[in-house]
mmCIF file of C-alpha atoms in Angstrom:
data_model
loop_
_atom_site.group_PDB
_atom_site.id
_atom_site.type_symbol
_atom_site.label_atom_id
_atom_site.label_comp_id
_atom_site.label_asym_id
_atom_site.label_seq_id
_atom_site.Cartn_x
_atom_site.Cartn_y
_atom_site.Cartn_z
ATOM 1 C CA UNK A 102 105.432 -36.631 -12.349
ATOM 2 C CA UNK A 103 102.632 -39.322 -12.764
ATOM 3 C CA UNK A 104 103.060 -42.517 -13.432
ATOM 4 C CA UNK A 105 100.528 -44.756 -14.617
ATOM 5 C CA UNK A 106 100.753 -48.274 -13.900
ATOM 6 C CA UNK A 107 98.434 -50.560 -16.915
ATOM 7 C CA UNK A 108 98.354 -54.113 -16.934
ATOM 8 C CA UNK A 109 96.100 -56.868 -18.314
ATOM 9 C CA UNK A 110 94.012 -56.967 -14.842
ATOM 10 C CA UNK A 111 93.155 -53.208 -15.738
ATOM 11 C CA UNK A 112 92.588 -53.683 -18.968
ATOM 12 C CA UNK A 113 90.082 -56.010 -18.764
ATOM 13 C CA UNK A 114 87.970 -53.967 -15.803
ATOM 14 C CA UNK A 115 88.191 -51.455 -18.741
ATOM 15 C CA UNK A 116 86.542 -53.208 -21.203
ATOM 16 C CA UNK A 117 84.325 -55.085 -19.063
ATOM 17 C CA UNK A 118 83.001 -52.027 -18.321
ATOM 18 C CA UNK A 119 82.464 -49.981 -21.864
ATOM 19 C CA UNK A 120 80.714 -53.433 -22.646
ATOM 20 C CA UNK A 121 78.213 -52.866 -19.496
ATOM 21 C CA UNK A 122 77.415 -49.777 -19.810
ATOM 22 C CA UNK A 123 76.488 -47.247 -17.062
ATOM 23 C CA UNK A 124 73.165 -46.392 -18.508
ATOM 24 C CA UNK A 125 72.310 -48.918 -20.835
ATOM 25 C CA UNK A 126 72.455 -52.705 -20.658
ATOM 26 C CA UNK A 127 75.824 -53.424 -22.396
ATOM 27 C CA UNK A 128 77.005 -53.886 -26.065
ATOM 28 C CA UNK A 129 74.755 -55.859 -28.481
ATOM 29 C CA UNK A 130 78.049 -57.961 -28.428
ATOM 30 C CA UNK A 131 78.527 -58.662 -24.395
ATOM 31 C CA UNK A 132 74.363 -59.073 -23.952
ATOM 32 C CA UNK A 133 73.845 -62.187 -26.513
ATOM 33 C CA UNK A 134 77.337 -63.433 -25.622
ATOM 34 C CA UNK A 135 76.630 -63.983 -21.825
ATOM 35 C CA UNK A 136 72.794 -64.715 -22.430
ATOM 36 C CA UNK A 137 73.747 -67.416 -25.129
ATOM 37 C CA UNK A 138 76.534 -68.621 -22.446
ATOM 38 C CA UNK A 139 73.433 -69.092 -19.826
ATOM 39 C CA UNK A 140 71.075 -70.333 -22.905
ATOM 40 C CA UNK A 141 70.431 -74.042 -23.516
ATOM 41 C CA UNK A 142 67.589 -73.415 -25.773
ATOM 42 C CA UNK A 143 68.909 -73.808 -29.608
ATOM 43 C CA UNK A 144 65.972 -72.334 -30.770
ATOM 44 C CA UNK A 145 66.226 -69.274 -28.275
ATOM 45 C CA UNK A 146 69.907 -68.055 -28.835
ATOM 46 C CA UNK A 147 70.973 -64.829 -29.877
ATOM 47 C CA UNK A 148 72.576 -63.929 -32.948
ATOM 48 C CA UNK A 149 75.984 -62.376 -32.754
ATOM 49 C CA UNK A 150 75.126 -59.271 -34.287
ATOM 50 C CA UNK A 151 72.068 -56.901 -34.587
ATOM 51 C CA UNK A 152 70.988 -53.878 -36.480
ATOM 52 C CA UNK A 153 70.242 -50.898 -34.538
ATOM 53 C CA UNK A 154 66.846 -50.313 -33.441
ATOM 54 C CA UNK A 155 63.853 -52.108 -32.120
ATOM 55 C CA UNK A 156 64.840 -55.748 -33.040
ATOM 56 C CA UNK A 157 62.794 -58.638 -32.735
ATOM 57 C CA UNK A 158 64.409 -61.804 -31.847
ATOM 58 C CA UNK A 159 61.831 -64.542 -31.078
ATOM 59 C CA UNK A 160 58.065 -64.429 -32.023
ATOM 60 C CA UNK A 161 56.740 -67.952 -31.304
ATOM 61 C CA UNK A 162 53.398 -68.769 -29.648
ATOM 62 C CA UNK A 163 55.490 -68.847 -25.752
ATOM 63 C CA UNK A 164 57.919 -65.682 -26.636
ATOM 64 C CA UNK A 165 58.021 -62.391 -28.011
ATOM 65 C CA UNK A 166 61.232 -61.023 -27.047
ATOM 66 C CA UNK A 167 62.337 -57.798 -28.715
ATOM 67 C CA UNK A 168 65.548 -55.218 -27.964
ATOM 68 C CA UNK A 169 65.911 -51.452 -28.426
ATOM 69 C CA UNK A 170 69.509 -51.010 -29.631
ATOM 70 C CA UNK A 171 71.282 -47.882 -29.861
ATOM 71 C CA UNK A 172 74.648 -47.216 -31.458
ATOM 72 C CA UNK A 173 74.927 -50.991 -30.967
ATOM 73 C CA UNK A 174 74.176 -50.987 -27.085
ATOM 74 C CA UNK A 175 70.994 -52.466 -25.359
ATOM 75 C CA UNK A 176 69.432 -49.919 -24.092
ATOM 76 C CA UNK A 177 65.530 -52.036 -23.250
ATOM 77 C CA UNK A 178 65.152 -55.685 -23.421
ATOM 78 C CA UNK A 179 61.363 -56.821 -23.697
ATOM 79 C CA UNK A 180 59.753 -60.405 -23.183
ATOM 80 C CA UNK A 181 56.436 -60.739 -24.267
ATOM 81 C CA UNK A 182 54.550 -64.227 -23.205
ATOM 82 C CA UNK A 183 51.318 -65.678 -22.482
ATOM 83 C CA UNK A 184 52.266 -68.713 -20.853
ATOM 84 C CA UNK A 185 54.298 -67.002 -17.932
ATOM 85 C CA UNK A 186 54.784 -70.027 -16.223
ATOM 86 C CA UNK A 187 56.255 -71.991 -19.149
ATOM 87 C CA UNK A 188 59.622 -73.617 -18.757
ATOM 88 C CA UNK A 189 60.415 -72.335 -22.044
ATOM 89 C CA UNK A 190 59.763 -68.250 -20.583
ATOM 90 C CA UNK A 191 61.790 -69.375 -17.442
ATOM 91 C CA UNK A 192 65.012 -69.960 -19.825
ATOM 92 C CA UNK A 193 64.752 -67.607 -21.559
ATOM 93 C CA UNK A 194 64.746 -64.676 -18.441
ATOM 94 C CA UNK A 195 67.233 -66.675 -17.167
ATOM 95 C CA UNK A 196 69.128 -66.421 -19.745
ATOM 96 C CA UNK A 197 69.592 -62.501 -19.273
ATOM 97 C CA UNK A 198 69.487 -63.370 -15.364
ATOM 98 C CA UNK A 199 71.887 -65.255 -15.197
ATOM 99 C CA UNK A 200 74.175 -63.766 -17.667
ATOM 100 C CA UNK A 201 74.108 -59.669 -16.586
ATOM 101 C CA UNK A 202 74.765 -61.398 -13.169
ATOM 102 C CA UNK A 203 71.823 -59.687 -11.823
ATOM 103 C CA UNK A 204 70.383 -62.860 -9.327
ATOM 104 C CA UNK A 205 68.504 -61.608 -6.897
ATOM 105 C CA UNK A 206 64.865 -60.601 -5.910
ATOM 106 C CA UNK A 207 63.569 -60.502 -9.231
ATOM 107 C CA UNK A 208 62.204 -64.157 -8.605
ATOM 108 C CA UNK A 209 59.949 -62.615 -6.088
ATOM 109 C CA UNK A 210 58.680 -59.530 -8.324
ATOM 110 C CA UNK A 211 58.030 -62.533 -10.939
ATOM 111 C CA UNK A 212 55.434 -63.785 -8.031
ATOM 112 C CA UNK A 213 54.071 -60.755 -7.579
ATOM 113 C CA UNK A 214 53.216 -59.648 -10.301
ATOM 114 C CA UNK A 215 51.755 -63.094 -11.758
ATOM 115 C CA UNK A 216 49.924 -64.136 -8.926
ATOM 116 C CA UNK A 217 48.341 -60.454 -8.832
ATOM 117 C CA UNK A 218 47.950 -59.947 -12.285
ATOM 118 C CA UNK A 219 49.407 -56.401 -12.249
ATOM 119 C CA UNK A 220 52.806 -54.879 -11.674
ATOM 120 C CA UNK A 221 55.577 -55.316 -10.078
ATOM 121 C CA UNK A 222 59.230 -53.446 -10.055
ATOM 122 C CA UNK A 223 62.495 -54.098 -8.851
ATOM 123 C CA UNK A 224 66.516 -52.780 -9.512
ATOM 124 C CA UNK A 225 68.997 -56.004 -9.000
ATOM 125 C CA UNK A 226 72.831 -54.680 -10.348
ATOM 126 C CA UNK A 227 71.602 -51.185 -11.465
ATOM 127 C CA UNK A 228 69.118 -53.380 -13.808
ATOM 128 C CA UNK A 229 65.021 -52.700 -13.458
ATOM 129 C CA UNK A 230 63.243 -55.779 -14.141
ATOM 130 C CA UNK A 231 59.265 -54.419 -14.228
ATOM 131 C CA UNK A 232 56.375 -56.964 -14.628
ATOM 132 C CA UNK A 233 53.358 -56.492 -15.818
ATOM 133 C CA UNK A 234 50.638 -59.315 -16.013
ATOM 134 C CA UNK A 235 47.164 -58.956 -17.367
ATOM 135 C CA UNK A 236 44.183 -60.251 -16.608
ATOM 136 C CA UNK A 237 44.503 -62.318 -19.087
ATOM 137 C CA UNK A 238 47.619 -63.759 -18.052
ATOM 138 C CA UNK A 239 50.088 -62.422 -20.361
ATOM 139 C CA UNK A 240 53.366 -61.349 -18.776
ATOM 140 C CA UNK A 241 55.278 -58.349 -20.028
ATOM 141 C CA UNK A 242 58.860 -57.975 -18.642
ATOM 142 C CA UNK A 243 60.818 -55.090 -19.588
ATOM 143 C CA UNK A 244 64.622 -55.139 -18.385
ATOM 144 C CA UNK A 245 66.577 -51.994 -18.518
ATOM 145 C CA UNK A 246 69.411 -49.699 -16.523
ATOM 146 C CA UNK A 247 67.973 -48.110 -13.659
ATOM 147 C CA UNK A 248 67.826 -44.360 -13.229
#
């Protein structure tokens, strides 16, 4: 005989992680709720919901930020921005940061790759942050689940 023991502690580790994801980013719902939670941008929050596909979100003269959703889960998150060193950029990455709990070295790739103006990887949380800057300054970060 089995028994199986459920209660609301195990429930929510459940959910917590169908909205994460194991090879995506999360739910549409989970990513702009915990990046609006870390937001204090009006301009730069999130709807609530999304169509499927490759969404833009912002396309202002500091950000370009666009997601790939699939079957309502993030599968790519892309900032696009020429100012790099902006305060406006900075909140924005944060934002997703902060709120897929991912803190770590990616502070450091940020350096590298805009003080090199080339690329730079790293995985923080099973998330790949990759950086590219161009000669031209423009900084292209691409967040996704690691593989």
């Amino acid at each position: 005989m089995i028994v199986i023991l459920y209660n609301d502690c195990q429930k929510g580790v459940i959910l917590m992680a169908q909205e994460l994801g194991t090879n995506d980013l999360g739910t549409y719902s989970y990513v702009s709720r915990v990046y609006n939670e870390n937001m204090r941008l009006a301009d730069y929050q999130l709807p609530k919901n999304a169509e499927n596909g490759e969404q833009v979100f912002f396309d202002t003269d500091e950000i370009h930020l666009t997601m790939q959703i699939d079957n309502q889960r993030v599968t790519k998150i892309t900032i696009v921005t020429p100012v790099p060193q902006s305060s406006t950029y900075m909140q924005v990455f944060e934002g997703f940061e902060f709120g897929l709990d991912a803190l770590g070295t990616w502070i450091n790739t940020y350096h590298r790759s805009t003080s090199s103006h080339g690329h730079a990887a790293d995985v923080v949380n099973g998330i790949l942050a990759d950086y590219n800057t161009t000669k031209d300054n423009v900084l292209t970060v691409s967040l996704t689940r690691a593989k």
